[in-house]
PDB file of C-alpha atoms in Angstrom:
ATOM      1  CA  MET E  11      81.158  93.721 101.051  1.00 77.00           C
ATOM      2  CA  ARG E  12      83.974  96.178 100.487  1.00 87.00           C
ATOM      3  CA  ILE E  13      86.550  96.449  97.769  1.00 92.00           C
ATOM      4  CA  PRO E  14      90.063  96.806  99.210  1.00 91.00           C
ATOM      5  CA  ILE E  15      91.919 100.002  98.367  1.00 94.00           C
ATOM      6  CA  LEU E  16      95.721  99.748  98.446  1.00 94.00           C
ATOM      7  CA  LYS E  17      97.941 102.730  99.007  1.00 93.00           C
ATOM      8  CA  LEU E  18     101.298 102.842  97.246  1.00 91.00           C
ATOM      9  CA  GLN E  19     103.259 106.066  97.658  1.00 89.00           C
ATOM     10  CA  ASN E  20     100.872 108.824  96.509  1.00 93.00           C
ATOM     11  CA  TYR E  21      98.635 106.481  94.597  1.00 96.00           C
ATOM     12  CA  LEU E  22      95.683 104.311  95.389  1.00 97.00           C
ATOM     13  CA  LEU E  23      95.320 100.968  93.637  1.00 96.00           C
ATOM     14  CA  ILE E  24      92.057  99.133  93.269  1.00 95.00           C
ATOM     15  CA  SER E  25      91.474  95.882  91.468  1.00 93.00           C
ATOM     16  CA  ILE E  26      87.816  94.991  91.105  1.00 93.00           C
ATOM     17  CA  GLN E  27      87.647  91.220  91.012  1.00 88.00           C
ATOM     18  CA  ILE E  28      84.029  90.600  91.926  1.00 86.00           C
ATOM     19  CA  ASP E  29      80.695  91.241  90.290  1.00 85.00           C
ATOM     20  CA  LEU E  30      79.731  94.726  91.368  1.00 90.00           C
ATOM     21  CA  ASP E  31      76.239  94.921  92.786  1.00 93.00           C
ATOM     22  CA  ASP E  32      74.659  98.310  93.453  1.00 95.00           C
ATOM     23  CA  GLN E  33      75.391  98.286  97.176  1.00 95.00           C
ATOM     24  CA  THR E  34      79.045  97.338  96.715  1.00 94.00           C
ATOM     25  CA  ALA E  35      79.513  99.988  94.029  1.00 95.00           C
ATOM     26  CA  ILE E  36      78.087 102.754  96.236  1.00 96.00           C
ATOM     27  CA  GLN E  37      80.173 101.573  99.178  1.00 96.00           C
ATOM     28  CA  PHE E  38      83.248 101.587  96.956  1.00 96.00           C
ATOM     29  CA  GLN E  39      82.528 105.144  95.825  1.00 96.00           C
ATOM     30  CA  GLU E  40      82.266 106.291  99.438  1.00 97.00           C
ATOM     31  CA  ASP E  41      85.345 104.356 100.575  1.00 96.00           C
ATOM     32  CA  LEU E  42      87.467 105.664  97.721  1.00 97.00           C
ATOM     33  CA  LEU E  43      86.538 109.308  98.263  1.00 97.00           C
ATOM     34  CA  ASN E  44      87.225 108.971 101.992  1.00 97.00           C
ATOM     35  CA  LYS E  45      90.560 107.340 101.305  1.00 96.00           C
ATOM     36  CA  ILE E  46      91.556 110.091  98.850  1.00 97.00           C
ATOM     37  CA  TYR E  47      90.672 112.663 101.491  1.00 97.00           C
ATOM     38  CA  LYS E  48      92.534 110.921 104.309  1.00 96.00           C
ATOM     39  CA  SER E  49      95.617 109.872 102.347  1.00 95.00           C
ATOM     40  CA  GLY E  50      95.989 112.925 100.150  1.00 96.00           C
ATOM     41  CA  ALA E  51      96.503 110.611  97.191  1.00 97.00           C
ATOM     42  CA  THR E  52      97.113 112.373  93.885  1.00 96.00           C
ATOM     43  CA  GLY E  53      96.349 109.451  91.623  1.00 96.00           C
ATOM     44  CA  VAL E  54      94.093 106.409  91.495  1.00 97.00           C
ATOM     45  CA  VAL E  55      94.302 103.312  89.311  1.00 97.00           C
ATOM     46  CA  ILE E  56      91.123 101.261  89.040  1.00 96.00           C
ATOM     47  CA  ASP E  57      91.732  97.939  87.358  1.00 95.00           C
ATOM     48  CA  LEU E  58      88.676  96.412  85.703  1.00 94.00           C
ATOM     49  CA  THR E  59      90.401  93.414  84.100  1.00 91.00           C
ATOM     50  CA  SER E  60      88.151  90.936  85.894  1.00 90.00           C
ATOM     51  CA  VAL E  61      84.933  92.823  85.182  1.00 93.00           C
ATOM     52  CA  ASP E  62      83.201  91.157  82.223  1.00 92.00           C
ATOM     53  CA  ILE E  63      80.100  93.234  82.040  1.00 91.00           C
ATOM     54  CA  ILE E  64      78.466  96.195  83.778  1.00 92.00           C
ATOM     55  CA  ASP E  65      74.927  97.508  83.883  1.00 92.00           C
ATOM     56  CA  SER E  66      73.826 101.105  83.523  1.00 91.00           C
ATOM     57  CA  PHE E  67      73.807 101.814  87.262  1.00 93.00           C
ATOM     58  CA  ILE E  68      77.365 100.553  87.782  1.00 93.00           C
ATOM     59  CA  ALA E  69      78.516 102.443  84.674  1.00 92.00           C
ATOM     60  CA  LYS E  70      77.024 105.629  86.118  1.00 91.00           C
ATOM     61  CA  VAL E  71      78.690 105.061  89.500  1.00 93.00           C
ATOM     62  CA  LEU E  72      82.045 104.458  87.802  1.00 92.00           C
ATOM     63  CA  GLY E  73      81.701 107.638  85.771  1.00 91.00           C
ATOM     64  CA  ASP E  74      80.795 109.551  88.926  1.00 92.00           C
ATOM     65  CA  VAL E  75      83.752 108.104  90.844  1.00 93.00           C
ATOM     66  CA  VAL E  76      86.102 109.414  88.176  1.00 92.00           C
ATOM     67  CA  THR E  77      84.594 112.901  88.184  1.00 91.00           C
ATOM     68  CA  MET E  78      84.397 113.097  91.978  1.00 94.00           C
ATOM     69  CA  SER E  79      87.987 111.913  92.450  1.00 95.00           C
ATOM     70  CA  ASP E  80      89.090 114.526  89.951  1.00 92.00           C
ATOM     71  CA  LEU E  81      87.241 117.192  91.933  1.00 94.00           C
ATOM     72  CA  MET E  82      89.117 116.091  95.021  1.00 95.00           C
ATOM     73  CA  GLY E  83      92.432 116.417  93.240  1.00 94.00           C
ATOM     74  CA  ALA E  84      93.142 112.791  92.397  1.00 95.00           C
ATOM     75  CA  ARG E  85      93.627 111.772  88.772  1.00 94.00           C
ATOM     76  CA  VAL E  86      92.004 108.465  87.838  1.00 95.00           C
ATOM     77  CA  VAL E  87      93.307 105.932  85.340  1.00 95.00           C
ATOM     78  CA  LEU E  88      91.022 103.040  84.398  1.00 95.00           C
ATOM     79  CA  THR E  89      92.804  99.882  83.303  1.00 95.00           C
ATOM     80  CA  GLY E  90      91.845  96.571  81.723  1.00 94.00           C
ATOM     81  CA  ILE E  91      88.530  97.735  80.285  1.00 93.00           C
ATOM     82  CA  GLN E  92      86.998  94.821  78.381  1.00 93.00           C
ATOM     83  CA  PRO E  93      85.078  95.296  75.119  1.00 93.00           C
ATOM     84  CA  ALA E  94      81.628  94.780  76.632  1.00 93.00           C
ATOM     85  CA  VAL E  95      82.402  97.242  79.423  1.00 92.00           C
ATOM     86  CA  ALA E  96      83.701  99.844  76.955  1.00 90.00           C
ATOM     87  CA  MET E  97      80.544  99.442  74.883  1.00 90.00           C
ATOM     88  CA  THR E  98      78.259  99.914  77.880  1.00 90.00           C
ATOM     89  CA  LEU E  99      80.119 103.023  78.992  1.00 87.00           C
ATOM     90  CA  ILE E 100      79.915 104.612  75.559  1.00 86.00           C
ATOM     91  CA  GLU E 101      76.332 103.561  74.820  1.00 87.00           C
ATOM     92  CA  LEU E 102      75.213 105.120  78.053  1.00 84.00           C
ATOM     93  CA  GLY E 103      77.021 108.327  77.215  1.00 79.00           C
ATOM     94  CA  ILE E 104      79.030 108.138  80.416  1.00 77.00           C
ATOM     95  CA  HIS E 105      81.317 111.153  80.500  1.00 67.00           C
ATOM     96  CA  MET E 106      84.675 109.501  79.988  1.00 71.00           C
ATOM     97  CA  GLN E 107      86.473 111.752  77.536  1.00 69.00           C
ATOM     98  CA  ASP E 108      88.893 113.063  80.133  1.00 73.00           C
ATOM     99  CA  VAL E 109      89.625 109.683  81.599  1.00 83.00           C
ATOM    100  CA  GLN E 110      93.009 108.142  81.100  1.00 88.00           C
ATOM    101  CA  THR E 111      93.032 104.447  80.358  1.00 92.00           C
ATOM    102  CA  ALA E 112      95.755 101.847  80.182  1.00 93.00           C
ATOM    103  CA  LEU E 113      96.162  98.150  79.526  1.00 93.00           C
ATOM    104  CA  ASP E 114      96.875  96.966  83.039  1.00 92.00           C
ATOM    105  CA  LEU E 115      97.679  98.086  86.564  1.00 92.00           C
ATOM    106  CA  GLU E 116     101.346  98.495  85.790  1.00 91.00           C
ATOM    107  CA  GLN E 117     100.782 100.628  82.708  1.00 94.00           C
ATOM    108  CA  GLY E 118      98.223 102.624  84.656  1.00 94.00           C
ATOM    109  CA  LEU E 119     100.810 103.471  87.290  1.00 93.00           C
ATOM    110  CA  VAL E 120     103.315 104.423  84.604  1.00 94.00           C
ATOM    111  CA  LYS E 121     100.732 106.737  83.053  1.00 93.00           C
ATOM    112  CA  LEU E 122      99.968 108.407  86.384  1.00 93.00           C
ATOM    113  CA  ARG E 123     103.667 108.894  87.083  1.00 92.00           C
ATOM    114  CA  GLN E 124     104.232 110.430  83.651  1.00 92.00           C
ATOM    115  CA  GLU E 125     101.307 112.767  84.040  1.00 89.00           C
ATOM    116  CA  LEU E 126     101.770 113.794  87.643  1.00 90.00           C
ATOM    117  CA  GLU E 127     105.518 113.715  87.998  1.00 87.00           C
ATOM    118  CA  GLY E 128     106.290 114.951  84.498  1.00 78.00           C
TER     119      GLY E 128
ATOM    120  CA  MET Y   1      84.155  85.816  99.128  1.00 77.00           C
ATOM    121  CA  ARG Y   2      87.560  86.285  97.560  1.00 87.00           C
ATOM    122  CA  ILE Y   3      90.441  88.554  98.421  1.00 92.00           C
ATOM    123  CA  PRO Y   4      91.708  90.415  95.342  1.00 91.00           C
ATOM    124  CA  ILE Y   5      95.295  89.751  94.323  1.00 94.00           C
ATOM    125  CA  LEU Y   6      96.987  92.554  92.373  1.00 94.00           C
ATOM    126  CA  LYS Y   7      99.891  91.944  90.065  1.00 93.00           C
ATOM    127  CA  LEU Y   8     102.548  94.625  89.760  1.00 91.00           C
ATOM    128  CA  GLN Y   9     105.565  93.713  87.658  1.00 89.00           C
ATOM    129  CA  ASN Y  10     106.880  90.464  89.157  1.00 93.00           C
ATOM    130  CA  TYR Y  11     105.112  90.937  92.435  1.00 96.00           C
ATOM    131  CA  LEU Y  12     101.700  90.163  93.819  1.00 97.00           C
ATOM    132  CA  LEU Y  13     100.105  92.595  96.265  1.00 96.00           C
ATOM    133  CA  ILE Y  14      97.373  91.643  98.657  1.00 95.00           C
ATOM    134  CA  SER Y  15      95.744  93.868 101.218  1.00 93.00           C
ATOM    135  CA  ILE Y  16      93.480  92.003 103.614  1.00 93.00           C
ATOM    136  CA  GLN Y  17      90.826  94.465 104.678  1.00 88.00           C
ATOM    137  CA  ILE Y  18      88.104  92.152 105.935  1.00 86.00           C
ATOM    138  CA  ASP Y  19      87.728  89.781 108.833  1.00 85.00           C
ATOM    139  CA  LEU Y  20      89.112  86.503 107.610  1.00 90.00           C
ATOM    140  CA  ASP Y  21      86.767  83.604 108.183  1.00 93.00           C
ATOM    141  CA  ASP Y  22      88.001  80.051 107.648  1.00 95.00           C
ATOM    142  CA  GLN Y  23      86.429  79.665 104.212  1.00 95.00           C
ATOM    143  CA  THR Y  24      87.841  82.978 102.926  1.00 94.00           C
ATOM    144  CA  ALA Y  25      91.301  82.148 104.270  1.00 95.00           C
ATOM    145  CA  ILE Y  26      91.375  78.765 102.535  1.00 96.00           C
ATOM    146  CA  GLN Y  27      90.085  80.308  99.308  1.00 96.00           C
ATOM    147  CA  PHE Y  28      92.785  82.972  99.561  1.00 96.00           C
ATOM    148  CA  GLN Y  29      95.460  80.333 100.014  1.00 96.00           C
ATOM    149  CA  GLU Y  30      94.274  78.515  96.901  1.00 97.00           C
ATOM    150  CA  ASP Y  31      93.898  81.705  94.832  1.00 96.00           C
ATOM    151  CA  LEU Y  32      97.341  82.977  95.794  1.00 97.00           C
ATOM    152  CA  LEU Y  33      99.136  79.738  94.956  1.00 97.00           C
ATOM    153  CA  ASN Y  34      97.315  79.551  91.614  1.00 97.00           C
ATOM    154  CA  LYS Y  35      98.212  83.138  90.843  1.00 96.00           C
ATOM    155  CA  ILE Y  36     101.888  82.562  91.716  1.00 97.00           C
ATOM    156  CA  TYR Y  37     101.878  79.567  89.387  1.00 97.00           C
ATOM    157  CA  LYS Y  38     100.158  81.377  86.507  1.00 96.00           C
ATOM    158  CA  SER Y  39     101.976  84.694  86.801  1.00 95.00           C
ATOM    159  CA  GLY Y  40     105.423  83.410  87.684  1.00 96.00           C
ATOM    160  CA  ALA Y  41     105.599  86.047  90.413  1.00 97.00           C
ATOM    161  CA  THR Y  42     108.823  86.073  92.397  1.00 96.00           C
ATOM    162  CA  GLY Y  43     107.559  88.051  95.365  1.00 96.00           C
ATOM    163  CA  VAL Y  44     104.379  88.561  97.355  1.00 97.00           C
ATOM    164  CA  VAL Y  45     103.434  91.328  99.782  1.00 97.00           C
ATOM    165  CA  ILE Y  46     100.557  90.558 102.120  1.00 96.00           C
ATOM    166  CA  ASP Y  47      99.410  93.639 103.994  1.00 95.00           C
ATOM    167  CA  LEU Y  48      97.663  92.930 107.299  1.00 94.00           C
ATOM    168  CA  THR Y  49      97.254  96.547 108.451  1.00 91.00           C
ATOM    169  CA  SER Y  50      93.490  96.226 108.700  1.00 90.00           C
ATOM    170  CA  VAL Y  51      93.558  92.879 110.491  1.00 93.00           C
ATOM    171  CA  ASP Y  52      93.052  93.488 114.223  1.00 92.00           C
ATOM    172  CA  ILE Y  53      93.029  89.967 115.473  1.00 91.00           C
ATOM    173  CA  ILE Y  54      93.387  86.424 114.158  1.00 92.00           C
ATOM    174  CA  ASP Y  55      92.475  83.041 115.570  1.00 92.00           C
ATOM    175  CA  SER Y  56      94.615  79.938 115.572  1.00 91.00           C
ATOM    176  CA  PHE Y  57      93.169  78.565 112.335  1.00 93.00           C
ATOM    177  CA  ILE Y  58      93.829  81.758 110.378  1.00 93.00           C
ATOM    178  CA  ALA Y  59      97.306  82.017 111.897  1.00 92.00           C
ATOM    179  CA  LYS Y  60      98.041  78.468 110.719  1.00 91.00           C
ATOM    180  CA  VAL Y  61      96.743  79.221 107.204  1.00 93.00           C
ATOM    181  CA  LEU Y  62      98.879  82.372 107.021  1.00 92.00           C
ATOM    182  CA  GLY Y  63     101.968  80.459 108.140  1.00 90.00           C
ATOM    183  CA  ASP Y  64     101.216  77.781 105.545  1.00 92.00           C
ATOM    184  CA  VAL Y  65     100.706  80.358 102.786  1.00 93.00           C
ATOM    185  CA  VAL Y  66     104.169  81.753 103.454  1.00 92.00           C
ATOM    186  CA  THR Y  67     105.838  78.328 103.407  1.00 91.00           C
ATOM    187  CA  MET Y  68     103.924  77.161 100.332  1.00 94.00           C
ATOM    188  CA  SER Y  69     104.660  80.342  98.378  1.00 95.00           C
ATOM    189  CA  ASP Y  70     108.319  79.937  99.249  1.00 92.00           C
ATOM    190  CA  LEU Y  71     108.236  76.373  97.929  1.00 94.00           C
ATOM    191  CA  MET Y  72     106.806  77.701  94.678  1.00 95.00           C
ATOM    192  CA  GLY Y  73     109.623  80.217  94.389  1.00 94.00           C
ATOM    193  CA  ALA Y  74     107.891  83.375  95.568  1.00 95.00           C
ATOM    194  CA  ARG Y  75     109.281  85.254  98.570  1.00 94.00           C
ATOM    195  CA  VAL Y  76     106.642  86.588 100.944  1.00 95.00           C
ATOM    196  CA  VAL Y  77     106.801  89.807 102.942  1.00 95.00           C
ATOM    197  CA  LEU Y  78     104.136  90.373 105.582  1.00 94.00           C
ATOM    198  CA  THR Y  79     103.393  94.011 106.344  1.00 95.00           C
ATOM    199  CA  GLY Y  80     101.404  95.961 108.904  1.00 94.00           C
ATOM    200  CA  ILE Y  81     101.302  93.208 111.527  1.00 93.00           C
ATOM    201  CA  GLN Y  82      99.491  94.564 114.566  1.00 93.00           C
ATOM    202  CA  PRO Y  83     100.541  93.679 118.126  1.00 93.00           C
ATOM    203  CA  ALA Y  84      97.668  91.267 118.775  1.00 93.00           C
ATOM    204  CA  VAL Y  85      98.339  89.480 115.499  1.00 92.00           C
ATOM    205  CA  ALA Y  86     102.063  89.217 116.251  1.00 90.00           C
ATOM    206  CA  MET Y  87     101.253  87.783 119.671  1.00 90.00           C
ATOM    207  CA  THR Y  88      98.905  85.166 118.249  1.00 90.00           C
ATOM    208  CA  LEU Y  89     101.437  84.091 115.653  1.00 87.00           C
ATOM    209  CA  ILE Y  90     104.210  83.686 118.214  1.00 86.00           C
ATOM    210  CA  GLU Y  91     102.070  82.070 120.889  1.00 87.00           C
ATOM    211  CA  LEU Y  92     100.927  79.460 118.418  1.00 84.00           C
ATOM    212  CA  GLY Y  93     104.508  78.763 117.433  1.00 79.00           C
ATOM    213  CA  ILE Y  94     103.733  79.513 113.797  1.00 77.00           C
ATOM    214  CA  HIS Y  95     106.904  79.017 111.807  1.00 66.00           C
ATOM    215  CA  MET Y  96     107.728  82.616 110.929  1.00 71.00           C
ATOM    216  CA  GLN Y  97     111.449  82.908 111.504  1.00 69.00           C
ATOM    217  CA  ASP Y  98     112.260  83.130 107.820  1.00 73.00           C
ATOM    218  CA  VAL Y  99     109.504  85.583 107.040  1.00 83.00           C
ATOM    219  CA  GLN Y 100     110.372  89.108 106.066  1.00 88.00           C
ATOM    220  CA  THR Y 101     108.201  91.801 107.544  1.00 92.00           C
ATOM    221  CA  ALA Y 102     107.836  95.506 106.930  1.00 93.00           C
ATOM    222  CA  LEU Y 103     105.807  98.440 108.158  1.00 93.00           C
ATOM    223  CA  ASP Y 104     103.544  98.901 105.163  1.00 92.00           C
ATOM    224  CA  LEU Y 105     102.906  97.864 101.576  1.00 92.00           C
ATOM    225  CA  GLU Y 106     105.439 100.345 100.256  1.00 91.00           C
ATOM    226  CA  GLN Y 107     108.228  99.226 102.571  1.00 94.00           C
ATOM    227  CA  GLY Y 108     107.319  95.639 101.788  1.00 94.00           C
ATOM    228  CA  LEU Y 109     107.862  96.233  98.087  1.00 93.00           C
ATOM    229  CA  VAL Y 110     111.168  97.970  98.811  1.00 94.00           C
ATOM    230  CA  LYS Y 111     112.263  94.963 100.848  1.00 93.00           C
ATOM    231  CA  LEU Y 112     111.335  92.527  98.097  1.00 93.00           C
ATOM    232  CA  ARG Y 113     113.197  94.584  95.508  1.00 92.00           C
ATOM    233  CA  GLN Y 114     116.295  94.756  97.686  1.00 92.00           C
ATOM    234  CA  GLU Y 115     116.247  91.051  98.321  1.00 89.00           C
ATOM    235  CA  LEU Y 116     115.341  89.824  94.845  1.00 90.00           C
ATOM    236  CA  GLU Y 117     117.003  92.402  92.671  1.00 87.00           C
ATOM    237  CA  GLY Y 118     120.055  92.879  94.897  1.00 78.00           C
TER     238      GLY Y 118
END
Protein backbone atom coordinates (compact mmCIF):
# COMPACT_ATOMS: atom_id res chain seq x y z
CA MET A 1 0.00 0.00 0.00
CA ARG A 2 1.02 3.61 -0.49
CA ILE A 3 1.24 6.49 1.90
CA PRO A 4 -0.54 9.57 0.53
CA ILE A 5 1.60 12.65 -0.05
CA LEU A 6 -0.26 15.97 0.08
CA LYS A 7 0.99 19.06 -1.67
CA LEU A 8 0.37 22.43 -0.05
CA GLN A 9 1.98 25.40 -1.78
CA ASN A 10 5.69 24.52 -1.99
CA TYR A 11 5.51 21.89 0.69
CA LEU A 12 4.69 18.23 0.85
CA LEU A 13 2.84 16.88 3.87
CA ILE A 14 2.88 13.27 4.92
CA SER A 15 1.22 11.77 7.94
CA ILE A 16 2.20 8.17 8.57
CA GLN A 17 -0.75 6.55 10.28
CA ILE A 18 -0.08 2.88 9.64
CA ASP A 19 2.51 0.39 10.76
CA LEU A 20 5.31 0.70 8.25
CA ASP A 21 6.39 -2.61 6.81
CA ASP A 22 9.54 -2.82 4.70
CA GLN A 23 7.71 -2.79 1.37
CA THR A 24 5.57 0.22 2.29
CA ALA A 25 8.60 2.13 3.57
CA ILE A 26 10.57 1.56 0.34
CA GLN A 27 7.54 2.50 -1.74
CA PHE A 28 7.14 5.66 0.33
CA GLN A 29 10.78 6.59 -0.22
CA GLU A 30 10.37 6.20 -3.97
CA ASP A 31 7.04 8.04 -4.09
CA LEU A 32 8.34 10.95 -2.03
CA LEU A 33 11.47 11.45 -4.12
CA ASN A 34 9.41 11.32 -7.32
CA LYS A 35 6.95 13.81 -5.91
CA ILE A 36 9.74 16.20 -4.87
CA TYR A 37 11.14 15.97 -8.39
CA LYS A 38 7.81 16.50 -10.13
CA SER A 39 6.43 19.21 -7.83
CA GLY A 40 9.63 21.10 -7.17
CA ALA A 41 8.73 21.15 -3.49
CA THR A 42 11.22 22.94 -1.26
CA GLY A 43 10.09 21.48 2.03
CA VAL A 44 8.63 18.26 3.41
CA VAL A 45 6.91 17.60 6.72
CA ILE A 46 6.71 13.96 7.78
CA ASP A 47 4.43 13.49 10.75
CA LEU A 48 5.15 10.40 12.83
CA THR A 49 2.63 11.04 15.62
CA SER A 50 0.86 7.74 15.03
CA VAL A 51 4.04 5.69 14.77
CA ASP A 52 4.62 3.95 18.12
CA ILE A 53 7.69 1.99 17.31
CA ILE A 54 10.09 1.39 14.42
CA ASP A 55 12.62 -1.31 13.67
CA SER A 56 16.15 -0.84 12.41
CA PHE A 57 15.23 -1.20 8.73
CA ILE A 58 12.49 1.44 8.90
CA ALA A 59 14.78 3.74 10.90
CA LYS A 60 17.42 3.40 8.19
CA VAL A 61 14.89 4.13 5.43
CA LEU A 62 13.65 7.21 7.30
CA GLY A 63 17.20 8.48 7.74
CA ASP A 64 17.87 7.89 4.04
CA VAL A 65 14.66 9.68 3.01
CA VAL A 66 15.80 12.76 4.91
CA THR A 67 19.27 12.76 3.35
CA MET A 68 17.98 12.03 -0.16
CA SER A 69 15.31 14.74 0.02
CA ASP A 70 17.96 17.18 1.16
CA LEU A 71 20.11 16.22 -1.83
CA MET A 72 17.18 16.98 -4.09
CA GLY A 73 16.75 20.40 -2.54
CA ALA A 74 13.85 19.76 -0.20
CA ARG A 75 14.27 20.40 3.52
CA VAL A 76 12.66 17.78 5.76
CA VAL A 77 11.05 18.38 9.14
CA LEU A 78 10.06 15.33 11.19
CA THR A 79 7.18 15.89 13.59
CA GLY A 80 5.54 13.98 16.43
CA ILE A 81 8.47 11.68 17.14
CA GLN A 82 7.52 9.46 20.08
CA PRO A 83 10.03 8.45 22.77
CA ALA A 84 10.47 4.88 21.55
CA VAL A 85 11.02 6.08 17.98
CA ALA A 86 13.57 8.69 19.11
CA MET A 87 15.42 6.01 21.07
CA THR A 88 15.57 3.64 18.11
CA LEU A 89 16.85 6.36 15.81
CA ILE A 90 19.61 7.36 18.21
CA GLU A 91 20.57 3.83 19.24
CA LEU A 92 21.02 2.89 15.63
CA GLY A 93 23.18 5.93 15.03
CA ILE A 94 20.89 7.14 12.28
CA HIS A 95 22.33 10.38 10.95
CA MET A 96 19.77 12.86 12.21
CA GLN A 97 21.81 15.77 13.48
CA ASP A 98 20.81 18.05 10.63
CA VAL A 99 17.16 17.14 10.80
CA GLN A 100 14.68 19.68 11.99
CA THR A 101 11.97 18.37 14.27
CA ALA A 102 8.77 19.85 15.62
CA LEU A 103 5.86 18.87 17.82
CA ASP A 104 3.19 18.47 15.19
CA LEU A 105 2.34 19.06 11.55
CA GLU A 106 1.42 22.66 12.15
CA GLN A 107 4.63 23.50 13.99
CA GLY A 108 6.56 21.64 11.31
CA LEU A 109 5.08 23.88 8.63
CA VAL A 110 5.87 26.97 10.70
CA LYS A 111 9.47 25.79 11.03
CA LEU A 112 9.81 25.21 7.28
CA ARG A 113 8.35 28.63 6.53
CA GLN A 114 10.74 30.31 8.97
CA GLU A 115 13.72 28.52 7.54
CA LEU A 116 12.91 28.74 3.86
CA GLU A 117 11.11 32.04 3.66
CA GLY A 118 13.19 33.81 6.29
CA MET B 1 -6.91 -0.07 5.23
CA ARG B 2 -7.35 3.45 6.52
CA ILE B 3 -7.08 6.81 4.83
CA PRO B 4 -4.87 9.19 6.83
CA ILE B 5 -6.53 12.35 8.12
CA LEU B 6 -4.19 15.30 8.70
CA LYS B 7 -4.99 18.07 11.11
CA LEU B 8 -3.82 21.57 10.28
CA GLN B 9 -5.00 24.29 12.64
CA ASN B 10 -8.80 23.96 12.74
CA TYR B 11 -8.98 22.01 9.54
CA LEU B 12 -8.71 18.39 8.54
CA LEU B 13 -7.04 17.49 5.25
CA ILE B 14 -7.62 14.25 3.44
CA SER B 15 -6.15 13.23 0.13
CA ILE B 16 -7.66 10.05 -1.27
CA GLN B 17 -4.96 8.44 -3.36
CA ILE B 18 -6.19 4.86 -3.55
CA ASP B 19 -9.12 3.11 -5.14
CA LEU B 20 -11.87 3.28 -2.59
CA ASP B 21 -13.46 -0.07 -1.90
CA ASP B 22 -16.65 -0.26 0.15
CA GLN B 23 -14.91 -1.27 3.38
CA THR B 24 -12.31 1.52 3.13
CA ALA B 25 -14.99 4.11 2.36
CA ILE B 26 -17.07 3.13 5.39
CA GLN B 27 -13.97 3.10 7.60
CA PHE B 28 -13.06 6.55 6.28
CA GLN B 29 -16.52 7.86 7.08
CA GLU B 30 -16.24 6.59 10.65
CA ASP B 31 -12.66 7.84 11.12
CA LEU B 32 -13.48 11.30 9.78
CA LEU B 33 -16.53 11.79 11.98
CA ASN B 34 -14.57 10.62 15.03
CA LYS B 35 -11.73 12.97 14.19
CA ILE B 36 -14.11 15.92 13.74
CA TYR B 37 -15.60 15.12 17.14
CA LYS B 38 -12.24 14.75 18.91
CA SER B 39 -10.44 17.65 17.24
CA GLY B 40 -13.31 20.12 17.09
CA ALA B 41 -12.34 20.86 13.49
CA THR B 42 -14.49 23.46 11.77
CA GLY B 43 -13.54 22.60 8.21
CA VAL B 44 -12.57 19.60 6.12
CA VAL B 45 -10.90 19.43 2.71
CA ILE B 46 -11.24 16.14 0.87
CA ASP B 47 -9.01 16.00 -2.18
CA LEU B 48 -10.17 13.59 -4.89
CA THR B 49 -7.52 14.45 -7.51
CA SER B 50 -6.28 10.88 -7.68
CA VAL B 51 -9.75 9.33 -7.84
CA ASP B 52 -10.54 8.49 -11.48
CA ILE B 53 -13.89 6.89 -11.08
CA ILE B 54 -16.38 6.04 -8.35
CA ASP B 55 -19.31 3.65 -8.18
CA SER B 56 -22.73 4.37 -6.78
CA PHE B 57 -21.93 3.06 -3.30
CA ILE B 58 -18.84 5.23 -2.91
CA ALA B 59 -20.72 8.23 -4.31
CA LYS B 60 -23.43 7.69 -1.69
CA VAL B 61 -20.86 7.40 1.12
CA LEU B 62 -19.14 10.60 -0.03
CA GLY B 63 -22.45 12.45 -0.14
CA ASP B 64 -23.26 11.15 3.34
CA VAL B 65 -19.84 12.16 4.70
CA VAL B 66 -20.45 15.73 3.57
CA THR B 67 -23.92 15.90 5.14
CA MET B 68 -22.82 14.22 8.37
CA SER B 69 -19.77 16.46 8.77
CA ASP B 70 -22.00 19.47 8.25
CA LEU B 71 -24.33 18.21 10.98
CA MET B 72 -21.33 17.97 13.30
CA GLY B 73 -20.38 21.56 12.53
CA ALA B 74 -17.55 21.04 10.06
CA ARG B 75 -17.83 22.53 6.57
CA VAL B 76 -16.58 20.28 3.79
CA VAL B 77 -14.84 21.36 0.60
CA LEU B 78 -14.30 18.73 -2.08
CA THR B 79 -11.34 19.36 -4.37
CA GLY B 80 -9.95 17.90 -7.57
CA ILE B 81 -13.19 16.30 -8.74
CA GLN B 82 -12.54 14.69 -12.10
CA PRO B 83 -15.14 14.70 -14.90
CA ALA B 84 -16.13 11.05 -14.51
CA VAL B 85 -16.55 11.49 -10.77
CA ALA B 86 -18.65 14.64 -11.24
CA MET B 87 -20.84 12.78 -13.72
CA THR B 88 -21.39 9.86 -11.36
CA LEU B 89 -22.30 12.16 -8.49
CA ILE B 90 -24.84 14.08 -10.56
CA GLU B 91 -26.31 11.07 -12.32
CA LEU B 92 -26.95 9.42 -8.99
CA GLY B 93 -28.64 12.55 -7.71
CA ILE B 94 -26.24 12.75 -4.78
CA HIS B 95 -27.19 15.75 -2.70
CA MET B 96 -24.27 18.05 -3.45
CA GLN B 97 -25.85 21.44 -4.01
CA ASP B 98 -24.53 22.87 -0.76
CA VAL B 99 -21.06 21.47 -1.19
CA GLN B 100 -18.18 23.80 -1.82
CA THR B 101 -15.66 22.64 -4.37
CA ALA B 102 -12.26 23.87 -5.44
CA LEU B 103 -9.51 22.98 -7.86
CA ASP B 104 -6.97 21.61 -5.42
CA LEU B 105 -6.10 21.22 -1.75
CA GLU B 106 -4.63 24.70 -1.58
CA GLN B 107 -7.65 26.40 -3.12
CA GLY B 108 -9.86 24.30 -0.88
CA LEU B 109 -8.12 25.64 2.21
CA VAL B 110 -8.41 29.19 0.89
CA LYS B 111 -12.13 28.67 0.38
CA LEU B 112 -12.61 27.32 3.89
CA ARG B 113 -10.69 30.25 5.38
CA GLN B 114 -12.75 32.76 3.41
CA GLU B 115 -15.99 31.15 4.45
CA LEU B 116 -15.20 30.43 8.09
CA GLU B 117 -12.94 33.30 8.97
CA GLY B 118 -14.75 35.88 6.83
